[in-house]
Amino acid sequence: MRIFSGIQPSGIPTLGNYLGAIRNWAALQDGNDCIYCVVDLHAITVFQDPAALRQQTREMAAVLLACGIDPEKHIVFLQSAVRAHAQLAWIFNCVARLGWLNRMTQFKDKAGKDRENASAGLYVYPNLMAADIHAYHATAVPVGDDQRQHLELANDIAQKFNHDYGVEFFPRIEPYIMGPAARVMSLRDGSKKMSKSDPSEQSRINLNDDADTIALKIRRAKTDPEPLPSEPDGLADRPEARNLVGIYAALTDGDAASVLREHGGKGFGAFKEALAALLVDHLAPIADETRRLLADPDHIDAVLGRGAARAAAIADPIVAEAERLVGFVRV
Ligand code: AMP
Ligand code: TRP
């Protein structure tokens, strides 16, 4: 099975990125052929300071390696280094319908009230994402729950392309939305997802936070005054409690029921202490390894360079064939 996924270098990766995506990417390596991409073309749909983008791009690559992704067995690379992505995205811009894009909730969230001032790139973002996947004929895409709608659109685009050109060229893709933390919420507001770009530092755990910072953020995380319930049903109207239990479940490879068997009836003070300790155990080795890798940026660049060459060797012929199907003359 060929697996593809991407992550934007638009900030420091969060616990949401880790539990919703990166950890699953690492777990899927056994027995599959995986292609993992730092999507810098997507990042600039919202303005990025060039120096910060360069730094964050190498940091993101280092985090992927630190989380155990093997760039020799699999492929790790930068989206902007493989031209096939932008080339196929243009074709998909001409396949996708405005009506489809108008339904995308991520665009509405990111554009906010000032829609007129959003970039055109932000609007066609899902077409580029569809191109990322289809340029490799990938069939399985591990992502967090927030990307479900984009993957449905990627299937609609493939289906319309195949139909319009009378071919069976792009395969159907399956979303892999895995584990009890496929949607990690903000620590300050249980109705908002945890995000790299949230203005509040307190809303998220960053993968490079030190032990004291993690403990403080968890201690300050919003909760309600009730003790933890003993059954998952008791979390129904308690989004903040549900979020912390979901994170704990993901880190212990359990589910809400197993966490509540252990902690049901306890107040949040004790539970938060246990959760912070678990987080530090998981994240400290990743932060250490990321720091070690970042001390040698030439090594990171070399890994990414090899990854791009191998990615292009797969994507270029597929996109060339798509261009031929569309009717472009090649001389
Ligand atoms: P992004 O940071 O938007 O580039 O997202 C990269 C990956 O992390 C995608 O697969 C997202 O679905 C996933 N992700 C981002 N935020 C969260 C979150 N709060 N909970 C779970 N998964 C997330
Ligand atoms: N849009 C995804 C996100 O913000 C990132 C992404 C870009 C992606 N291209 C992709 C994810 C292709 C999976 C497959 O989370």
Coordinates of C-alpha atoms and ligand atoms in Angstrom, one line a residue:
M1 CA 0.0 0.0 0.0
R2 CA 1.3 3.5 -0.8
I3 CA 0.7 6.0 2.0
F4 CA 1.0 9.8 1.6
S5 CA 0.6 12.5 4.1
G6 CA 1.6 16.1 4.6
I7 CA 2.2 18.7 7.4
Q8 CA 2.6 22.5 7.1
P9 CA 5.7 24.1 8.4
S10 CA 3.7 27.0 9.7
G11 CA 4.9 26.8 13.3
I12 CA 6.1 24.5 15.9
P13 CA 4.3 21.1 15.7
T14 CA 1.8 20.6 18.5
L15 CA 0.6 17.6 20.5
G16 CA -2.4 17.6 18.1
N17 CA -0.1 17.1 15.1
Y18 CA 1.7 14.4 17.0
L19 CA -1.3 12.3 18.2
G20 CA -3.5 13.0 15.2
A21 CA -0.9 12.5 12.5
I22 CA 2.9 12.1 13.0
R23 CA 2.7 9.2 15.5
N24 CA 0.4 7.3 13.2
W25 CA 2.7 8.1 10.2
A26 CA 5.6 6.4 12.1
A27 CA 3.4 3.4 13.1
L28 CA 2.4 2.8 9.5
Q29 CA 5.9 2.4 8.2
D30 CA 6.0 -1.4 8.7
G31 CA 4.9 -3.2 5.6
N32 CA 3.9 0.0 3.7
D33 CA 5.6 2.3 1.3
C34 CA 5.3 5.8 2.9
I35 CA 5.8 9.3 1.5
Y36 CA 5.7 12.1 4.0
C37 CA 5.9 15.7 2.9
V38 CA 6.5 19.1 4.6
V39 CA 4.0 21.2 2.6
D40 CA 5.6 24.6 2.3
L41 CA 3.4 25.5 -0.7
H42 CA 0.4 25.1 1.6
A43 CA 2.0 27.1 4.4
I44 CA 2.3 30.3 2.3
T45 CA -1.5 30.4 1.7
V46 CA -1.2 32.5 4.8
F47 CA 1.7 34.9 4.9
Q48 CA 4.9 33.5 6.4
D49 CA 8.0 35.5 7.2
P50 CA 10.7 34.0 4.8
A51 CA 13.4 33.5 7.5
A52 CA 10.8 32.0 9.9
L53 CA 9.5 29.7 7.1
R54 CA 13.0 28.4 6.4
Q55 CA 13.7 27.7 10.1
Q56 CA 10.3 26.1 10.7
T57 CA 10.7 23.9 7.5
R58 CA 13.9 22.4 8.8
E59 CA 12.4 22.1 12.3
M60 CA 9.4 20.2 11.0
A61 CA 11.7 17.8 9.0
A62 CA 13.8 17.3 12.1
V63 CA 10.6 16.5 14.2
L64 CA 9.5 13.9 11.7
L65 CA 12.9 12.2 11.9
A66 CA 12.9 12.5 15.7
C67 CA 9.5 10.8 15.8
G68 CA 11.1 7.7 14.2
I69 CA 10.3 8.2 10.5
D70 CA 13.0 6.4 8.5
P71 CA 14.0 8.5 5.5
E72 CA 16.0 5.7 4.0
K73 CA 13.2 3.1 3.9
H74 CA 10.6 5.8 3.2
I75 CA 10.5 9.2 1.6
V76 CA 10.6 12.6 3.5
F77 CA 10.8 15.7 1.4
L78 CA 9.6 19.3 0.8
Q79 CA 6.6 19.9 -1.4
S80 CA 8.2 23.0 -3.2
A81 CA 11.1 20.8 -4.3
V82 CA 9.0 18.6 -6.5
R83 CA 7.3 20.6 -9.3
A84 CA 4.8 17.9 -10.0
H85 CA 2.6 19.1 -7.1
A86 CA 2.0 22.5 -8.5
Q87 CA 1.6 21.2 -12.0
L88 CA -1.1 18.7 -11.1
A89 CA -2.7 21.3 -8.8
W90 CA -3.3 23.5 -11.8
I91 CA -5.1 20.8 -13.6
F92 CA -7.2 20.1 -10.5
N93 CA -8.0 23.8 -10.2
C94 CA -9.7 23.3 -13.6
V95 CA -11.5 20.1 -12.5
A96 CA -12.8 21.2 -9.0
R97 CA -16.0 23.2 -9.0
L98 CA -16.4 26.5 -7.1
G99 CA -19.4 25.0 -5.4
W100 CA -17.3 22.3 -3.9
L101 CA -14.7 24.7 -2.6
N102 CA -17.4 26.9 -1.1
R103 CA -18.3 24.1 1.2
M104 CA -14.9 23.7 2.8
T105 CA -15.1 24.5 6.5
Q106 CA -11.3 25.0 6.9
F107 CA -11.4 27.8 4.4
K108 CA -14.3 29.5 6.3
D109 CA -12.4 29.1 9.6
K110 CA -9.1 30.3 8.3
A111 CA -10.5 33.2 6.2
G112 CA -12.6 34.3 9.1
K113 CA -14.8 37.4 8.7
D114 CA -12.5 39.1 6.2
R115 CA -13.0 36.7 3.4
E116 CA -12.4 39.2 0.6
N117 CA -8.9 39.6 2.0
A118 CA -8.0 35.9 2.0
S119 CA -5.4 34.7 -0.6
A120 CA -6.6 32.9 -3.7
G121 CA -4.2 30.2 -2.6
L122 CA -6.1 29.6 0.6
Y123 CA -9.2 29.1 -1.4
V124 CA -7.7 26.4 -3.8
Y125 CA -5.7 24.9 -1.0
P126 CA -7.7 21.6 -1.1
N127 CA -7.0 21.2 -4.8
L128 CA -3.2 21.3 -4.1
M129 CA -3.7 18.8 -1.3
A130 CA -5.6 16.5 -3.7
A131 CA -2.6 16.9 -6.2
D132 CA -0.1 16.0 -3.4
I133 CA -1.8 12.6 -2.9
H134 CA -2.8 11.8 -6.5
A135 CA 0.6 12.7 -7.9
Y136 CA 1.8 9.5 -6.3
H137 CA -1.3 7.3 -6.8
A138 CA -1.3 7.0 -3.1
T139 CA -4.4 5.2 -1.7
A140 CA -4.1 5.7 2.1
V141 CA -3.8 9.0 3.9
P142 CA -3.3 9.2 7.6
V143 CA -4.5 12.6 9.0
G144 CA -6.4 14.1 11.9
D145 CA -10.1 14.4 11.9
D146 CA -10.1 18.0 10.6
Q147 CA -8.8 16.8 7.2
R148 CA -11.8 14.5 6.5
Q149 CA -13.6 16.9 4.3
H150 CA -10.5 17.7 2.2
L151 CA -10.0 14.0 1.5
E152 CA -13.6 13.6 0.4
L153 CA -12.9 16.5 -2.0
A154 CA -9.8 14.8 -3.3
N155 CA -11.9 11.8 -4.1
D156 CA -14.5 13.9 -5.9
I157 CA -11.7 15.6 -8.0
A158 CA -10.3 12.2 -8.9
Q159 CA -13.7 10.9 -9.9
K160 CA -14.5 13.9 -12.0
F161 CA -11.1 13.8 -13.7
N162 CA -11.6 10.1 -14.5
H163 CA -15.1 10.7 -15.7
D164 CA -14.3 13.8 -17.8
Y165 CA -11.4 12.1 -19.6
G166 CA -12.9 8.7 -19.8
V167 CA -10.2 6.9 -17.8
E168 CA -9.6 5.0 -14.6
F169 CA -6.4 6.9 -13.8
F170 CA -6.6 8.2 -10.3
P171 CA -7.5 5.6 -7.6
R172 CA -9.8 6.1 -4.7
I173 CA -8.1 7.2 -1.5
E174 CA -9.0 6.0 2.1
P175 CA -8.6 8.4 5.0
Y176 CA -6.8 6.9 8.0
I177 CA -8.1 8.8 11.0
M178 CA -6.7 6.8 13.9
G179 CA -6.9 6.6 17.7
P180 CA -8.6 8.3 20.5
A181 CA -6.9 11.6 19.8
A182 CA -7.7 12.2 16.1
R183 CA -9.1 15.6 17.2
V184 CA -7.1 17.2 20.1
M185 CA -8.8 20.3 21.3
S186 CA -7.4 23.6 22.7
L187 CA -6.5 23.5 26.4
R188 CA -8.3 26.8 26.8
D189 CA -11.5 26.1 24.9
G190 CA -12.8 22.5 24.4
S191 CA -14.7 23.6 21.2
K192 CA -11.6 24.7 19.3
K193 CA -9.0 22.4 17.9
M194 CA -5.4 22.6 19.2
S195 CA -3.5 24.6 16.5
K196 CA 0.0 25.8 15.8
S197 CA -1.4 29.1 14.8
D198 CA -3.6 29.8 17.9
P199 CA -2.5 33.2 19.3
S200 CA -2.6 31.7 22.8
E201 CA 0.5 29.7 23.8
Q202 CA -1.5 28.3 26.7
S203 CA -3.9 26.6 24.3
R204 CA -1.4 24.0 23.1
I205 CA 1.5 21.8 24.0
N206 CA 4.4 22.3 21.6
L207 CA 6.6 19.3 20.8
N208 CA 9.6 21.3 22.0
D209 CA 8.1 22.4 25.4
D210 CA 10.2 21.5 28.4
A211 CA 8.9 19.6 31.4
D212 CA 8.0 22.6 33.5
T213 CA 6.1 24.3 30.6
I214 CA 4.2 21.1 29.9
A215 CA 3.3 20.7 33.6
L216 CA 2.2 24.4 33.9
K217 CA 0.0 24.3 30.7
I218 CA -1.7 21.1 31.8
R219 CA -2.3 22.4 35.3
R220 CA -3.8 25.6 33.8
A221 CA -5.9 23.7 31.3
K222 CA -9.6 24.6 31.4
T223 CA -11.7 22.0 33.2
D224 CA -15.0 21.9 35.1
P225 CA -15.5 21.5 38.8
E226 CA -16.9 17.9 38.7
P227 CA -14.6 14.9 39.4
L228 CA -13.9 12.5 36.4
P229 CA -16.8 10.2 35.6
S230 CA -16.4 6.4 35.9
E231 CA -17.9 5.7 32.4
P232 CA -17.3 7.4 28.9
D233 CA -21.0 8.4 28.8
G234 CA -20.3 10.8 31.6
L235 CA -18.0 12.8 29.2
A236 CA -20.8 13.7 26.8
D237 CA -21.3 17.3 27.7
R238 CA -17.8 17.9 29.1
P239 CA -15.6 18.7 26.1
E240 CA -12.5 19.8 28.2
A241 CA -12.6 16.7 30.3
R242 CA -13.2 14.5 27.2
N243 CA -10.1 16.1 25.6
L244 CA -7.8 15.4 28.5
V245 CA -9.1 11.8 28.8
G246 CA -8.6 11.4 25.0
I247 CA -4.9 12.6 25.2
Y248 CA -4.3 10.3 28.2
A249 CA -5.9 7.4 26.3
A250 CA -3.7 8.0 23.2
L251 CA -0.5 8.1 25.3
T252 CA -1.3 4.9 27.1
D253 CA -2.6 3.1 23.9
G254 CA -6.0 2.7 25.7
D255 CA -9.4 4.2 25.3
A256 CA -11.7 6.5 27.4
A257 CA -13.1 3.4 29.2
S258 CA -9.6 2.2 30.3
V259 CA -8.6 5.7 31.5
L260 CA -11.8 6.1 33.5
R261 CA -11.4 2.7 35.1
E262 CA -8.1 4.0 36.5
H263 CA -9.0 7.6 37.2
G264 CA -12.8 7.8 37.4
G265 CA -14.0 9.6 40.6
K266 CA -10.7 11.5 41.0
G267 CA -10.5 15.2 40.8
F268 CA -8.6 17.0 38.1
G269 CA -5.7 17.9 40.3
A270 CA -4.4 14.3 40.5
F271 CA -5.4 13.4 37.0
K272 CA -3.6 16.4 35.5
E273 CA -0.4 15.5 37.4
A274 CA -0.5 12.0 36.0
L275 CA -1.2 13.3 32.5
A276 CA 1.7 15.9 32.7
A277 CA 4.1 13.1 33.7
L278 CA 3.0 10.9 30.8
L279 CA 3.4 13.8 28.4
V280 CA 6.9 14.6 29.6
D281 CA 7.9 10.9 29.3
H282 CA 6.7 10.8 25.7
L283 CA 7.8 14.2 24.5
A284 CA 11.2 14.8 26.2
P285 CA 13.0 12.2 24.0
I286 CA 11.5 13.7 20.8
A287 CA 12.5 17.2 21.8
D288 CA 16.1 16.0 22.6
E289 CA 16.4 14.2 19.3
T290 CA 15.0 17.2 17.4
R291 CA 17.6 19.5 19.0
R292 CA 20.4 17.0 18.2
L293 CA 19.3 16.9 14.5
L294 CA 18.9 20.6 14.2
A295 CA 22.5 21.1 15.3
D296 CA 23.4 19.7 11.8
P297 CA 21.2 21.4 9.3
D298 CA 23.4 20.2 6.4
H299 CA 22.4 16.6 7.3
I300 CA 18.7 17.6 7.3
D301 CA 19.1 19.3 3.9
A302 CA 20.9 16.2 2.5
V303 CA 18.1 13.9 3.7
L304 CA 15.5 16.2 2.1
G305 CA 17.4 16.5 -1.1
R306 CA 17.5 12.7 -1.5
G307 CA 13.8 12.5 -0.6
A308 CA 12.9 15.1 -3.2
A309 CA 14.7 13.2 -6.0
R310 CA 13.0 9.9 -5.1
A311 CA 9.6 11.6 -4.8
A312 CA 10.0 13.3 -8.2
A313 CA 11.0 9.9 -9.8
I314 CA 7.5 8.6 -8.7
A315 CA 5.4 11.8 -9.3
D316 CA 6.9 13.1 -12.6
P317 CA 5.7 10.2 -14.8
I318 CA 2.2 10.2 -13.2
V319 CA 1.7 13.9 -13.7
A320 CA 3.2 13.6 -17.2
E321 CA 0.5 11.0 -18.0
A322 CA -2.2 13.2 -16.5
E323 CA -1.0 16.1 -18.8
R324 CA -1.2 13.7 -21.8
L325 CA -4.7 12.7 -20.9
V326 CA -5.8 16.3 -20.7
G327 CA -4.5 16.8 -24.2
F328 CA -1.3 18.8 -23.8
V329 CA 1.0 18.3 -26.8
R330 CA 4.4 17.0 -25.8
V331 CA 7.1 17.4 -28.5
Ligands
AMP1 P1 -1.4 21.0 9.9 O1 -0.7 21.4 11.2 O2 -2.6 21.7 9.7 O3 -0.4 20.9 8.8 O4 -1.8 19.5 10.2 C1 -0.9 18.4 10.0 C2 -1.6 17.1 10.5 O5 -1.9 17.2 11.9 C3 -2.9 16.8 9.8 O6 -3.1 15.4 9.6 C4 -4.0 17.3 10.8 O7 -5.2 16.6 10.6 C5 -3.3 16.9 12.1 N1 -3.7 17.8 13.2 C6 -3.6 19.1 13.3 N2 -4.1 19.6 14.4 C7 -4.7 18.5 15.0 C8 -5.4 18.4 16.2 N3 -5.7 19.4 17.0 N4 -5.8 17.1 16.6 C9 -5.5 16.1 15.8 N5 -4.9 16.1 14.6 C10 -4.4 17.4 14.2
TRP2 N1 -4.0 20.1 4.7 C1 -3.2 19.3 5.6 C2 -3.3 19.9 7.0 O1 -3.4 21.1 7.1 C3 -1.8 19.1 5.2 C4 -1.7 18.4 3.9 C5 -1.3 19.0 2.7 C6 -1.9 17.1 3.6 N2 -1.3 18.0 1.7 C7 -1.6 16.9 2.3 C8 -2.3 16.0 4.4 C9 -1.8 15.6 1.7 C10 -2.5 14.7 3.8 C11 -2.2 14.6 2.4 O2 -3.4 19.2 7.9

